[in-house]
CSV table of C-alpha atoms and ligand atoms in Angstrom, one decimal:
chain,number,residue,atom,x,y,z
A,29,MET,CA,10.2,-4.6,-34.1
A,30,GLN,CA,6.7,-5.9,-34.5
A,31,VAL,CA,5.1,-6.6,-31.1
A,32,VAL,CA,1.8,-8.2,-30.3
A,33,VAL,CA,0.4,-7.4,-26.9
A,34,LEU,CA,-2.2,-9.9,-25.6
A,35,GLY,CA,-4.7,-8.1,-23.3
A,36,ALA,CA,-5.8,-4.5,-23.1
A,37,GLY,CA,-6.1,-3.8,-19.4
A,38,ILE,CA,-4.0,-1.1,-17.8
A,39,ILE,CA,-0.9,-3.3,-18.1
A,40,GLY,CA,-1.3,-4.2,-21.8
A,41,VAL,CA,-2.3,-0.7,-22.9
A,42,SER,CA,0.6,0.9,-20.9
A,43,THR,CA,3.0,-1.7,-22.5
A,44,ALA,CA,1.6,-0.8,-26.0
A,45,TRP,CA,2.1,2.9,-25.3
A,46,HIS,CA,5.7,2.6,-24.2
A,47,LEU,CA,6.5,0.3,-27.1
A,48,LEU,CA,5.1,2.9,-29.6
A,49,GLN,CA,7.2,5.6,-27.8
A,50,ARG,CA,10.3,3.5,-28.7
A,51,GLY,CA,9.3,3.2,-32.4
A,52,HIS,CA,8.0,-0.4,-32.4
A,53,GLU,CA,4.9,-1.5,-34.5
A,54,VAL,CA,2.2,-2.7,-32.0
A,55,THR,CA,-0.9,-4.8,-32.3
A,56,LEU,CA,-3.1,-4.9,-29.2
A,57,VAL,CA,-5.6,-7.8,-28.8
A,58,ASP,CA,-8.5,-8.1,-26.4
A,59,ARG,CA,-11.8,-10.0,-26.4
A,60,GLN,CA,-13.7,-7.0,-25.1
A,61,ALA,CA,-15.1,-4.2,-27.3
A,62,ASP,CA,-12.7,-1.6,-25.7
A,63,ALA,CA,-9.8,-1.5,-23.3
A,64,ALA,CA,-10.1,-1.9,-19.5
A,65,LEU,CA,-13.4,-3.7,-19.4
A,66,GLU,CA,-12.3,-6.4,-17.1
A,67,THR,CA,-10.2,-6.0,-13.9
A,68,SER,CA,-9.0,-2.5,-14.8
A,69,PHE,CA,-12.6,-1.3,-14.9
A,70,GLY,CA,-13.8,-0.6,-11.4
A,71,ASN,CA,-10.9,-0.7,-9.0
A,72,ALA,CA,-10.4,1.5,-5.9
A,73,ALA,CA,-8.6,4.2,-8.0
A,74,GLN,CA,-5.6,4.5,-5.7
A,75,ILE,CA,-2.1,5.2,-7.0
A,76,SER,CA,-0.6,3.8,-3.8
A,77,VAL,CA,3.1,3.8,-3.8
A,78,SER,CA,3.3,3.8,0.0
A,79,TYR,CA,0.4,1.6,0.9
A,80,CYS,CA,1.7,-1.5,-0.8
A,81,GLU,CA,2.1,-4.1,1.9
A,82,PRO,CA,1.4,-7.6,0.4
A,83,TRP,CA,-1.4,-9.7,1.9
A,84,ALA,CA,1.2,-12.3,2.9
A,85,ASN,CA,2.5,-11.4,6.3
A,86,ARG,CA,3.2,-13.2,9.6
A,87,GLU,CA,-0.4,-12.7,10.8
A,88,ALA,CA,-2.2,-13.6,7.5
A,89,PRO,CA,-2.6,-17.4,8.1
A,90,LEU,CA,-4.3,-17.0,11.4
A,91,LYS,CA,-6.5,-14.1,10.1
A,92,ALA,CA,-7.5,-16.0,7.0
A,93,LEU,CA,-8.5,-19.0,9.2
A,94,LYS,CA,-10.6,-16.7,11.3
A,95,TRP,CA,-12.2,-15.1,8.2
A,96,LEU,CA,-13.0,-18.5,6.6
A,97,PHE,CA,-16.5,-18.4,8.1
A,98,ASP,CA,-17.1,-14.7,8.1
A,99,PRO,CA,-18.9,-13.5,4.9
A,100,GLU,CA,-17.6,-10.0,5.5
A,101,GLY,CA,-13.9,-11.1,6.2
A,102,PRO,CA,-11.5,-9.1,4.0
A,103,LEU,CA,-9.5,-12.1,2.9
A,104,LYS,CA,-11.5,-15.2,2.1
A,105,PHE,CA,-10.2,-18.5,0.9
A,106,ARG,CA,-13.0,-20.5,-0.7
A,107,PRO,CA,-11.5,-24.0,-1.2
A,108,GLN,CA,-12.0,-25.5,-4.7
A,109,LEU,CA,-11.1,-28.8,-6.2
A,110,ASP,CA,-8.3,-27.1,-8.1
A,111,PRO,CA,-4.6,-28.0,-7.6
A,112,ALA,CA,-3.6,-24.6,-8.9
A,113,GLN,CA,-5.5,-23.0,-6.0
A,114,TRP,CA,-3.9,-25.2,-3.4
A,115,LEU,CA,-0.4,-24.8,-4.9
A,116,TRP,CA,-0.9,-21.0,-4.8
A,117,GLY,CA,-2.1,-21.2,-1.2
A,118,MET,CA,1.1,-23.2,-0.2
A,119,GLN,CA,3.3,-20.6,-2.0
A,120,PHE,CA,1.4,-17.8,-0.2
A,121,LEU,CA,2.0,-19.4,3.2
A,122,GLY,CA,5.7,-19.6,2.3
A,123,GLN,CA,5.7,-15.8,2.1
A,124,CYS,CA,4.0,-15.3,5.5
A,125,ASN,CA,7.1,-14.4,7.4
A,126,ASP,CA,9.0,-11.2,8.3
A,127,ALA,CA,12.0,-11.8,6.0
A,128,ALA,CA,9.8,-12.4,2.9
A,129,PHE,CA,7.5,-9.5,3.8
A,130,GLU,CA,10.4,-7.1,4.0
A,131,ARG,CA,11.9,-8.4,0.8
A,132,ASN,CA,8.6,-8.1,-1.0
A,133,VAL,CA,7.9,-4.6,0.3
A,134,ALA,CA,11.3,-3.4,-1.0
A,135,GLN,CA,10.4,-4.6,-4.5
A,136,LEU,CA,6.9,-3.2,-4.4
A,137,VAL,CA,8.1,0.2,-3.4
A,138,ALA,CA,10.8,0.2,-6.0
A,139,LEU,CA,8.3,-0.6,-8.8
A,140,GLY,CA,5.8,1.8,-7.2
A,141,SER,CA,8.2,4.7,-7.3
A,142,TYR,CA,9.3,4.0,-10.8
A,143,SER,CA,5.8,3.6,-11.9
A,144,HIS,CA,4.6,6.9,-10.3
A,145,ALA,CA,7.3,8.7,-12.1
A,146,ALA,CA,6.3,7.0,-15.4
A,147,LEU,CA,2.6,7.9,-14.8
A,148,LYS,CA,3.5,11.6,-14.2
A,149,ASP,CA,5.5,11.6,-17.5
A,150,VAL,CA,2.6,10.1,-19.4
A,151,VAL,CA,0.1,12.6,-17.9
A,152,ALA,CA,2.5,15.5,-18.6
A,153,SER,CA,3.1,14.5,-22.2
A,154,THR,CA,-0.5,13.6,-23.1
A,155,GLY,CA,-2.6,15.8,-20.8
A,156,LEU,CA,-4.9,12.9,-20.2
A,157,GLN,CA,-7.9,13.6,-17.9
A,158,TYR,CA,-9.1,10.9,-15.6
A,159,ASN,CA,-10.5,12.5,-12.4
A,160,ARG,CA,-7.0,12.6,-11.0
A,161,LEU,CA,-6.6,13.9,-7.5
A,162,THR,CA,-3.1,14.5,-6.1
A,163,LYS,CA,-4.2,14.9,-2.5
A,164,GLY,CA,-2.5,11.8,-1.0
A,165,ILE,CA,-3.8,8.7,0.7
A,166,ALA,CA,-4.9,8.6,4.4
A,167,HIS,CA,-5.4,5.5,6.4
A,168,TYR,CA,-7.8,5.9,9.3
A,169,TYR,CA,-7.9,3.6,12.3
A,170,THR,CA,-10.9,2.8,14.7
A,171,SER,CA,-9.0,0.5,17.0
A,172,GLN,CA,-6.3,1.8,19.4
A,173,LYS,CA,-4.4,-1.4,19.1
A,174,SER,CA,-4.1,-1.2,15.3
A,175,PHE,CA,-3.2,2.5,15.5
A,176,ASP,CA,-0.4,1.7,17.9
A,177,GLU,CA,1.0,-0.8,15.4
A,178,ALA,CA,0.7,1.7,12.5
A,179,GLY,CA,3.9,3.4,13.6
A,180,SER,CA,6.1,0.4,12.7
A,181,ALA,CA,4.5,0.0,9.3
A,182,ALA,CA,5.0,3.7,8.6
A,183,GLU,CA,8.6,3.4,9.8
A,184,LEU,CA,9.2,0.4,7.4
A,185,MET,CA,7.9,2.5,4.5
A,186,ARG,CA,10.1,5.5,5.5
A,187,ARG,CA,13.1,3.1,5.4
A,188,HIS,CA,12.3,2.4,1.8
A,189,GLY,CA,12.1,6.1,1.0
A,190,VAL,CA,8.4,6.7,1.2
A,191,ASN,CA,7.1,9.3,3.6
A,192,ARG,CA,4.1,7.7,5.3
A,193,LYS,CA,3.5,9.8,8.5
A,194,VAL,CA,1.6,8.8,11.6
A,195,VAL,CA,-1.0,11.6,12.3
A,196,SER,CA,-3.2,12.3,15.3
A,197,LYS,CA,-6.9,12.3,14.9
A,198,ASP,CA,-7.0,16.1,14.8
A,199,GLU,CA,-4.3,16.2,12.1
A,200,LEU,CA,-6.2,13.6,10.2
A,201,LEU,CA,-9.4,15.7,10.3
A,202,ARG,CA,-7.5,18.7,9.1
A,203,ILE,CA,-6.1,16.6,6.2
A,204,GLU,CA,-9.6,15.3,5.3
A,205,PRO,CA,-12.4,17.3,7.0
A,206,ALA,CA,-15.0,15.1,5.3
A,207,LEU,CA,-14.2,12.5,8.0
A,208,CYS,CA,-15.6,14.8,10.8
A,209,GLY,CA,-19.0,13.0,10.8
A,210,PHE,CA,-17.2,9.8,11.8
A,211,ALA,CA,-14.7,11.5,14.1
A,212,ASP,CA,-16.0,9.8,17.3
A,213,HIS,CA,-14.9,6.4,16.0
A,214,ILE,CA,-11.4,7.5,14.7
A,215,VAL,CA,-8.4,7.1,17.0
A,216,GLY,CA,-5.8,8.3,14.4
A,217,GLY,CA,-4.3,7.7,11.1
A,218,THR,CA,-1.3,7.7,8.7
A,219,TYR,CA,-0.9,9.9,5.7
A,220,THR,CA,1.2,9.9,2.6
A,221,GLU,CA,0.9,13.1,0.7
A,222,SER,CA,2.7,11.9,-2.4
A,223,ASP,CA,0.1,9.2,-3.2
A,224,GLU,CA,-2.8,10.0,-5.5
A,225,SER,CA,-6.0,8.6,-7.1
A,226,GLY,CA,-7.8,8.6,-10.4
A,227,ASP,CA,-10.0,6.6,-12.7
A,228,CYS,CA,-8.1,3.6,-14.2
A,229,LEU,CA,-10.8,2.9,-16.7
A,230,ALA,CA,-10.8,6.5,-18.2
A,231,PHE,CA,-7.0,6.6,-18.2
A,232,THR,CA,-6.6,3.2,-19.9
A,233,GLN,CA,-9.3,3.8,-22.5
A,234,LYS,CA,-7.9,7.3,-23.4
A,235,LEU,CA,-4.4,6.0,-23.6
A,236,ALA,CA,-5.6,3.2,-25.9
A,237,GLN,CA,-7.1,5.8,-28.1
A,238,LEU,CA,-3.8,7.7,-28.2
A,239,CYS,CA,-2.1,4.5,-29.1
A,240,ARG,CA,-4.5,4.0,-32.0
A,241,ASP,CA,-3.9,7.6,-33.1
A,242,LYS,CA,-0.2,6.8,-33.2
A,243,GLY,CA,-0.9,3.9,-35.6
A,244,MET,CA,-1.3,0.9,-33.3
A,245,GLN,CA,-3.4,-1.9,-34.8
A,246,SER,CA,-6.3,-2.5,-32.3
A,247,LEU,CA,-8.0,-6.0,-32.4
A,248,MET,CA,-10.8,-5.5,-29.9
A,249,GLY,CA,-13.5,-8.1,-29.8
A,250,HIS,CA,-10.9,-10.9,-30.5
A,251,ASP,CA,-10.5,-14.0,-28.4
A,252,ILE,CA,-6.9,-15.1,-28.0
A,253,LEU,CA,-7.2,-18.8,-28.7
A,254,ARG,CA,-3.7,-20.3,-28.8
A,255,ILE,CA,0.0,-19.4,-28.6
A,256,GLN,CA,1.8,-21.7,-31.0
A,257,SER,CA,5.4,-22.5,-30.6
A,258,ARG,CA,7.9,-24.1,-32.9
A,259,GLY,CA,11.6,-24.8,-32.2
A,260,GLY,CA,11.5,-23.3,-28.8
A,261,GLU,CA,10.0,-19.9,-29.8
A,262,VAL,CA,6.6,-18.5,-30.6
A,263,ASP,CA,5.5,-19.1,-34.2
A,264,ALA,CA,2.2,-17.4,-34.1
A,265,VAL,CA,-0.8,-16.5,-32.0
A,266,SER,CA,-4.2,-17.5,-33.2
A,267,VAL,CA,-7.1,-15.1,-32.5
A,268,ARG,CA,-10.8,-15.2,-33.4
A,269,ASP,CA,-13.0,-12.3,-34.2
A,270,ARG,CA,-16.0,-12.5,-31.9
A,271,ALA,CA,-18.3,-10.7,-34.5
A,272,THR,CA,-17.5,-12.8,-37.6
A,273,GLY,CA,-16.1,-16.0,-36.1
A,274,GLN,CA,-13.1,-15.7,-38.4
A,275,THR,CA,-9.8,-17.0,-37.1
A,276,ARG,CA,-6.4,-15.5,-38.0
A,277,GLU,CA,-2.8,-16.0,-37.1
A,278,LEU,CA,-0.7,-13.1,-35.8
A,279,LYS,CA,3.1,-13.2,-36.5
A,280,ALA,CA,5.6,-10.9,-34.8
A,281,ASP,CA,9.0,-10.5,-33.4
A,282,ALA,CA,7.8,-10.4,-29.8
A,283,PHE,CA,4.6,-11.3,-28.0
A,284,VAL,CA,3.6,-9.9,-24.5
A,285,VAL,CA,1.1,-11.8,-22.4
A,286,ALA,CA,-0.7,-9.2,-20.4
A,287,ALA,CA,-4.0,-11.0,-19.9
A,288,GLY,CA,-4.3,-10.5,-16.1
A,289,SER,CA,-5.6,-13.6,-14.3
A,290,TYR,CA,-6.0,-15.4,-17.6
A,291,SER,CA,-2.3,-15.2,-18.3
A,292,THR,CA,-1.7,-18.5,-16.4
A,293,ALA,CA,-3.7,-20.6,-18.9
A,294,LEU,CA,-2.3,-18.8,-22.0
A,295,LEU,CA,1.3,-19.3,-20.9
A,296,GLN,CA,0.6,-22.9,-19.9
A,297,GLN,CA,-0.2,-23.7,-23.5
A,298,VAL,CA,3.6,-23.4,-24.2
A,299,GLY,CA,4.8,-25.0,-21.0
A,300,VAL,CA,5.4,-21.7,-19.0
A,301,ARG,CA,4.0,-22.1,-15.5
A,302,VAL,CA,3.3,-19.0,-13.5
A,303,PRO,CA,1.8,-18.6,-10.0
A,304,ILE,CA,-1.0,-16.2,-10.9
A,305,TYR,CA,-4.4,-16.9,-9.4
A,306,PRO,CA,-7.6,-14.8,-9.5
A,307,GLY,CA,-8.4,-12.8,-6.3
A,308,LYS,CA,-12.0,-11.5,-6.6
A,309,GLY,CA,-12.7,-8.1,-5.2
A,310,TYR,CA,-15.8,-5.8,-5.3
A,311,SER,CA,-16.5,-2.2,-5.7
A,312,ALA,CA,-19.5,0.1,-5.5
A,313,THR,CA,-19.7,3.5,-7.2
A,314,LEU,CA,-22.1,5.9,-5.7
A,315,LYS,CA,-23.6,9.2,-6.8
A,316,LEU,CA,-22.7,12.1,-4.5
A,317,LEU,CA,-25.7,13.8,-2.9
A,318,LYS,CA,-23.5,16.4,-1.2
A,319,PRO,CA,-20.3,16.8,-3.2
A,320,GLU,CA,-19.1,19.7,-1.0
A,321,ALA,CA,-19.1,17.3,2.0
A,322,ALA,CA,-17.4,14.4,0.3
A,323,SER,CA,-13.7,13.3,0.7
A,324,GLN,CA,-11.0,14.4,-1.7
A,325,VAL,CA,-8.1,12.6,-0.1
A,326,SER,CA,-8.2,8.9,-1.0
A,327,LEU,CA,-8.9,6.7,2.1
A,328,LEU,CA,-8.2,3.4,3.6
A,329,ASP,CA,-10.5,2.0,6.2
A,330,ASP,CA,-8.4,-0.1,8.5
A,331,GLN,CA,-11.2,-2.1,10.1
A,332,LEU,CA,-12.8,-3.3,6.9
A,333,LYS,CA,-9.6,-3.1,4.8
A,334,ILE,CA,-11.4,-1.2,2.1
A,335,ALA,CA,-10.5,1.9,0.0
A,336,ILE,CA,-12.6,4.9,-0.8
A,337,SER,CA,-11.8,7.4,-3.6
A,338,ARG,CA,-13.5,10.4,-5.0
A,339,LEU,CA,-14.1,10.2,-8.8
A,340,GLY,CA,-15.6,13.5,-9.9
A,341,ASP,CA,-19.2,13.6,-8.7
A,342,GLN,CA,-19.0,9.9,-7.5
A,343,LEU,CA,-17.5,8.1,-4.6
A,344,ARG,CA,-15.9,4.6,-5.3
A,345,VAL,CA,-15.5,2.2,-2.4
A,346,ALA,CA,-13.7,-1.1,-3.0
A,347,GLY,CA,-12.0,-4.0,-1.4
A,348,THR,CA,-12.0,-7.6,0.0
A,349,ILE,CA,-10.2,-10.5,-1.7
A,350,GLU,CA,-11.8,-13.9,-2.3
A,351,LEU,CA,-9.7,-16.8,-3.5
A,352,GLY,CA,-12.2,-19.1,-5.1
A,353,GLY,CA,-11.6,-19.4,-8.9
A,354,PHE,CA,-12.8,-17.4,-11.8
A,355,ASP,CA,-16.3,-16.8,-10.5
A,356,LEU,CA,-17.5,-13.3,-11.4
A,357,SER,CA,-21.0,-13.4,-10.0
A,358,LEU,CA,-22.5,-10.5,-8.2
A,359,ASP,CA,-25.8,-12.2,-7.3
A,360,THR,CA,-24.9,-15.0,-4.9
A,361,PRO,CA,-25.7,-14.4,-1.2
A,362,LEU,CA,-21.9,-14.1,-0.4
A,363,ALA,CA,-21.3,-11.6,-3.2
A,364,ARG,CA,-24.4,-9.5,-2.2
A,365,THR,CA,-23.2,-9.5,1.4
A,366,ARG,CA,-19.7,-8.3,0.4
A,367,ALA,CA,-20.9,-5.7,-2.0
A,368,GLN,CA,-23.6,-4.3,0.4
A,369,MET,CA,-21.0,-4.2,3.2
A,370,LEU,CA,-19.1,-1.5,1.2
A,371,VAL,CA,-22.2,0.7,0.8
A,372,LYS,CA,-23.1,0.2,4.5
A,373,ARG,CA,-19.7,1.5,5.4
A,374,ILE,CA,-20.0,4.6,3.3
A,375,GLU,CA,-23.2,5.5,5.1
A,376,GLN,CA,-21.5,5.0,8.5
A,377,VAL,CA,-18.4,7.1,7.6
A,378,PHE,CA,-20.0,9.8,5.5
A,379,PRO,CA,-23.7,9.9,6.6
A,380,GLY,CA,-26.0,11.4,4.0
A,381,VAL,CA,-23.1,12.3,1.6
A,382,ALA,CA,-23.6,9.7,-1.1
A,383,ASP,CA,-26.7,7.9,-2.4
A,384,THR,CA,-26.5,4.6,-0.6
A,385,ARG,CA,-30.1,3.6,-1.3
A,386,THR,CA,-30.7,0.1,-2.8
A,387,PRO,CA,-32.3,-0.1,-6.3
A,388,GLU,CA,-35.5,-1.2,-4.5
A,389,GLU,CA,-35.4,2.1,-2.5
A,390,GLY,CA,-34.9,4.1,-5.7
A,391,GLY,CA,-31.0,4.3,-5.5
A,392,ASP,CA,-28.6,3.4,-8.3
A,393,PRO,CA,-25.4,1.9,-6.7
A,394,GLN,CA,-23.1,0.6,-9.4
A,395,PHE,CA,-21.8,-2.7,-8.2
A,396,TRP,CA,-18.8,-4.4,-9.9
A,397,CYS,CA,-16.4,-7.2,-9.2
A,398,GLY,CA,-13.0,-8.1,-10.8
A,399,LEU,CA,-10.3,-10.7,-10.6
A,400,ARG,CA,-7.0,-9.4,-9.3
A,401,PRO,CA,-4.2,-11.4,-11.0
A,402,ALA,CA,-2.6,-12.3,-7.7
A,403,THR,CA,0.8,-13.8,-7.1
A,404,PRO,CA,1.8,-15.2,-3.7
A,405,THR,CA,4.3,-12.4,-3.2
A,406,ASN,CA,2.1,-9.6,-4.7
A,407,ILE,CA,5.1,-8.9,-7.0
A,408,PRO,CA,4.1,-9.0,-10.7
A,409,LEU,CA,6.0,-11.0,-13.3
A,410,ILE,CA,7.6,-8.6,-15.8
A,411,GLY,CA,10.1,-10.1,-18.2
A,412,ARG,CA,11.1,-12.9,-20.6
A,413,THR,CA,9.8,-16.4,-20.5
A,414,LYS,CA,11.8,-19.5,-21.4
A,415,VAL,CA,10.0,-19.6,-24.8
A,416,GLY,CA,11.7,-17.5,-27.5
A,417,LYS,CA,9.9,-14.2,-28.4
A,418,LEU,CA,7.5,-14.6,-25.5
A,419,TRP,CA,7.3,-12.0,-22.7
A,420,VAL,CA,5.0,-11.7,-19.7
A,421,ASN,CA,3.6,-8.6,-17.9
A,422,ALA,CA,1.1,-10.0,-15.5
A,423,GLY,CA,0.3,-10.8,-11.8
A,424,HIS,CA,-0.2,-7.2,-10.6
A,425,GLY,CA,-2.6,-8.3,-7.9
A,426,THR,CA,-3.8,-5.5,-5.7
A,427,LEU,CA,-1.6,-2.9,-7.3
A,428,GLY,CA,-2.0,-3.0,-11.1
A,429,TRP,CA,-3.2,0.6,-11.4
A,430,THR,CA,-0.4,1.8,-9.2
A,431,HIS,CA,2.2,-0.2,-11.1
A,432,GLY,CA,0.6,0.1,-14.6
A,433,ALA,CA,2.6,2.9,-16.1
A,434,GLY,CA,5.9,1.6,-14.8
A,435,SER,CA,5.3,-2.0,-15.7
A,436,GLY,CA,4.5,-1.0,-19.3
A,437,LYS,CA,7.6,1.2,-19.5
A,438,ALA,CA,9.9,-1.5,-18.0
A,439,MET,CA,8.5,-4.1,-20.4
A,440,ALA,CA,9.0,-1.9,-23.4
A,441,GLU,CA,12.6,-1.1,-22.2
A,442,LEU,CA,13.4,-4.8,-21.7
A,443,ILE,CA,12.1,-5.7,-25.2
A,444,SER,CA,14.1,-2.8,-26.6
A,445,GLY,CA,17.3,-4.2,-25.0
A,446,GLU,CA,17.4,-1.4,-22.3
A,447,VAL,CA,17.8,-2.0,-18.6
A,448,PRO,CA,15.0,-0.3,-16.5
A,449,ALA,CA,16.5,1.9,-13.9
A,450,MET,CA,15.2,0.3,-10.7
A,451,ASN,CA,16.1,-2.4,-8.2
A,452,PHE,CA,13.5,-5.0,-9.3
A,453,GLY,CA,13.7,-8.7,-9.9
A,454,PHE,CA,12.6,-9.0,-13.5
A,455,TYR,CA,11.1,-12.4,-14.5
A,456,GLY,CA,13.6,-14.5,-16.5
A,457,VAL,CA,16.1,-11.6,-16.7
A,458,ALA,CA,19.5,-11.8,-15.0
A,459,PRO,CA,19.8,-9.3,-12.1
A,460,ARG,CA,21.8,-6.1,-12.8
A,461,SER,CA,25.4,-6.3,-11.5
A,462,ALA,CA,25.5,-3.0,-9.7
A,463,PRO,CA,22.5,-2.2,-7.4
A,464,ILE,CA,20.9,1.2,-7.9
A,465,PRO,CA,18.9,3.0,-5.2
A,466,ALA,CA,15.3,2.0,-5.3
A,467,ALA,CA,14.1,5.4,-4.3
A,468,SER,CA,16.4,8.4,-4.7
A,469,ALA,CA,15.0,10.4,-1.8
A,470,PRO,CA,16.6,9.8,1.6
A,471,ALA,CA,14.5,8.2,4.3
A,472,GLY,CA,11.9,10.5,5.7
A,473,LEU,CA,11.3,12.4,2.4
A,474,PRO,CA,8.8,11.6,-0.3
A,475,SER,CA,10.4,9.6,-3.1
A,476,GLN,CA,8.3,11.4,-5.6
A,477,ALA,CA,7.6,15.1,-5.9
B,19,FAD,C1,-11.8,-4.5,-6.0
B,19,FAD,C2,-10.4,-4.1,-6.6
B,19,FAD,C3,-9.8,-2.9,-6.2
B,19,FAD,C4,-8.6,-2.6,-6.7
B,19,FAD,N1,-8.0,-1.4,-6.3
B,19,FAD,C5,-6.8,-1.0,-6.8
B,19,FAD,C6,-6.3,0.3,-6.4
B,19,FAD,O1,-6.8,1.1,-5.8
B,19,FAD,N2,-5.0,0.5,-6.9
B,19,FAD,C7,-4.3,-0.3,-7.7
B,19,FAD,O2,-3.2,-0.1,-8.0
B,19,FAD,N3,-4.8,-1.5,-8.1
B,19,FAD,C8,-6.1,-1.9,-7.7
B,19,FAD,N4,-6.6,-3.1,-8.1
B,19,FAD,C9,-5.8,-4.0,-8.9
B,19,FAD,C10,-5.9,-3.6,-10.4
B,19,FAD,O3,-7.2,-3.3,-10.8
B,19,FAD,C11,-5.4,-4.8,-11.2
B,19,FAD,O4,-4.1,-5.2,-10.7
B,19,FAD,C12,-5.2,-4.4,-12.7
B,19,FAD,O5,-6.4,-3.9,-13.2
B,19,FAD,C13,-4.8,-5.6,-13.5
B,19,FAD,O6,-4.6,-5.2,-14.9
B,19,FAD,P1,-4.3,-6.1,-16.0
B,19,FAD,O7,-4.2,-5.3,-17.2
B,19,FAD,O8,-3.2,-7.0,-15.6
B,19,FAD,O9,-5.6,-7.1,-16.1
B,19,FAD,P2,-7.1,-6.8,-16.8
B,19,FAD,O10,-7.4,-5.4,-16.6
B,19,FAD,O11,-7.9,-7.9,-16.4
B,19,FAD,O12,-6.6,-6.9,-18.3
B,19,FAD,C14,-6.4,-8.2,-19.0
B,19,FAD,C15,-7.1,-8.2,-20.3
B,19,FAD,O13,-6.9,-9.4,-21.0
B,19,FAD,C16,-8.0,-9.7,-21.7
B,19,FAD,N5,-8.0,-11.2,-21.9
B,19,FAD,C17,-7.8,-12.1,-21.0
B,19,FAD,N6,-7.8,-13.4,-21.6
B,19,FAD,C18,-8.1,-13.2,-22.9
B,19,FAD,C19,-8.4,-14.0,-24.0
B,19,FAD,N7,-8.2,-15.4,-23.9
B,19,FAD,N8,-8.7,-13.5,-25.2
B,19,FAD,C20,-8.8,-12.1,-25.3
B,19,FAD,N9,-8.6,-11.3,-24.3
B,19,FAD,C21,-8.2,-11.8,-23.1
B,19,FAD,C22,-9.2,-9.3,-20.8
B,19,FAD,O14,-10.3,-9.0,-21.6
B,19,FAD,C23,-8.7,-8.0,-20.2
B,19,FAD,O15,-9.1,-6.9,-20.8
B,19,FAD,C24,-7.9,-3.4,-7.6
B,19,FAD,C25,-8.5,-4.6,-8.0
B,19,FAD,C26,-9.8,-4.9,-7.6
B,19,FAD,C27,-10.5,-6.2,-8.1
């Protein structure tokens, strides 16, 4: 089959790779000069099968209300005159209960486990290097109350086959000695050994190059203008070369929309409505001054809800979500406050380890922001739309890097007429008749080696 993949973030590139593996002819289109230059560029680098709880939970509405006026609040709703935002907000509220939370976690763990296995396969078969660290993810707590509640979250994960352990402060410091400078503030943690971290940008760009080596047609620097349908199926997709201004029409047997937050508008052109809304997040990448004293285990800071990952001789700190449209500015007062908060925290947790100086002080922090393609459930839409030949692989929200390899593989399988071996509600695809276990390991054991 000839397949056109629209969008070259982690999701589009991974889809392209797995389609090529199955013998399809692939064309990959993106407006940027290379793959992964939008949301897949500067994320927190975590492959986080076990830390996958969706933002929508019983306590989220009250917390969001509290954070409305706090510029450093982790989840910030910035009301816009945009019906899509309000509709998304209502759907999000509909997920803020225990039953929905548990249901969503089950799906996210199933996709996470499947994706982790797919990622390991890709790495084993290609030898890709992307500052991968297989040292797990640790979550540290500075409040006794939050730490006391960590046990039930860990227990929930273990029920889904992921071994998230509650660890004492001393155990945590043995797992990640770099936290010793902050030990006085830490009351305890949780740890999942099977999670990992690595640079999504490097992985995606290198995988895109391997796809080109395998014969994929790469149309970088091309705007996707319009999906045209005729007789209930896609007839063509028109794209424009940014360099020459020339427009052309792409014909194929299947088209996959993997355009992140912009998927909503593209799909709407042919009457497909999806609940994907941008959730802005920030990261800062800092040069290490003392690499020997820096963390290797990827970390979650419970108080600020931010993540910290080691990427070679740099430290990446990222987090916060802002629901306020497609604004990508880094120079507004709010954006500056949120970005600076990340750097400030690194200096508190790892004093003197990274270069946290501002540019005015001679430092060189690399600030970035991206738009998470967020769904109210946090569950991505992977599957078939009501329009013939048109597929979607988008809405990966906070976990697109974690779910990238598996989402690409599942999409390629569905297009090839195969049934992905996981318990997951694929978009527009009838559920399998016989359930299969989401994670093959029994509770209490890691689902992935
Ligand atoms: C601060 C932050 C931290 C994060 N941390 C993590 C983490 O630790 N672990 C994790 O698993 N996930 C994390 N994520 C989420 C993850 O980064 C995203 O879910 C993922 O990158 C989404 O990938 P994507 O391919 O769907 O979208 P993108 O990477 O945005 O790719 C979509 C592509 O489509 C192209 N495109 C869109 N519209 C058009 C058009 N009209 N014409 C041409 N091209 C178009 C864009 O150029 C883009 O390249 C984080 C996100 C943020 C913002």
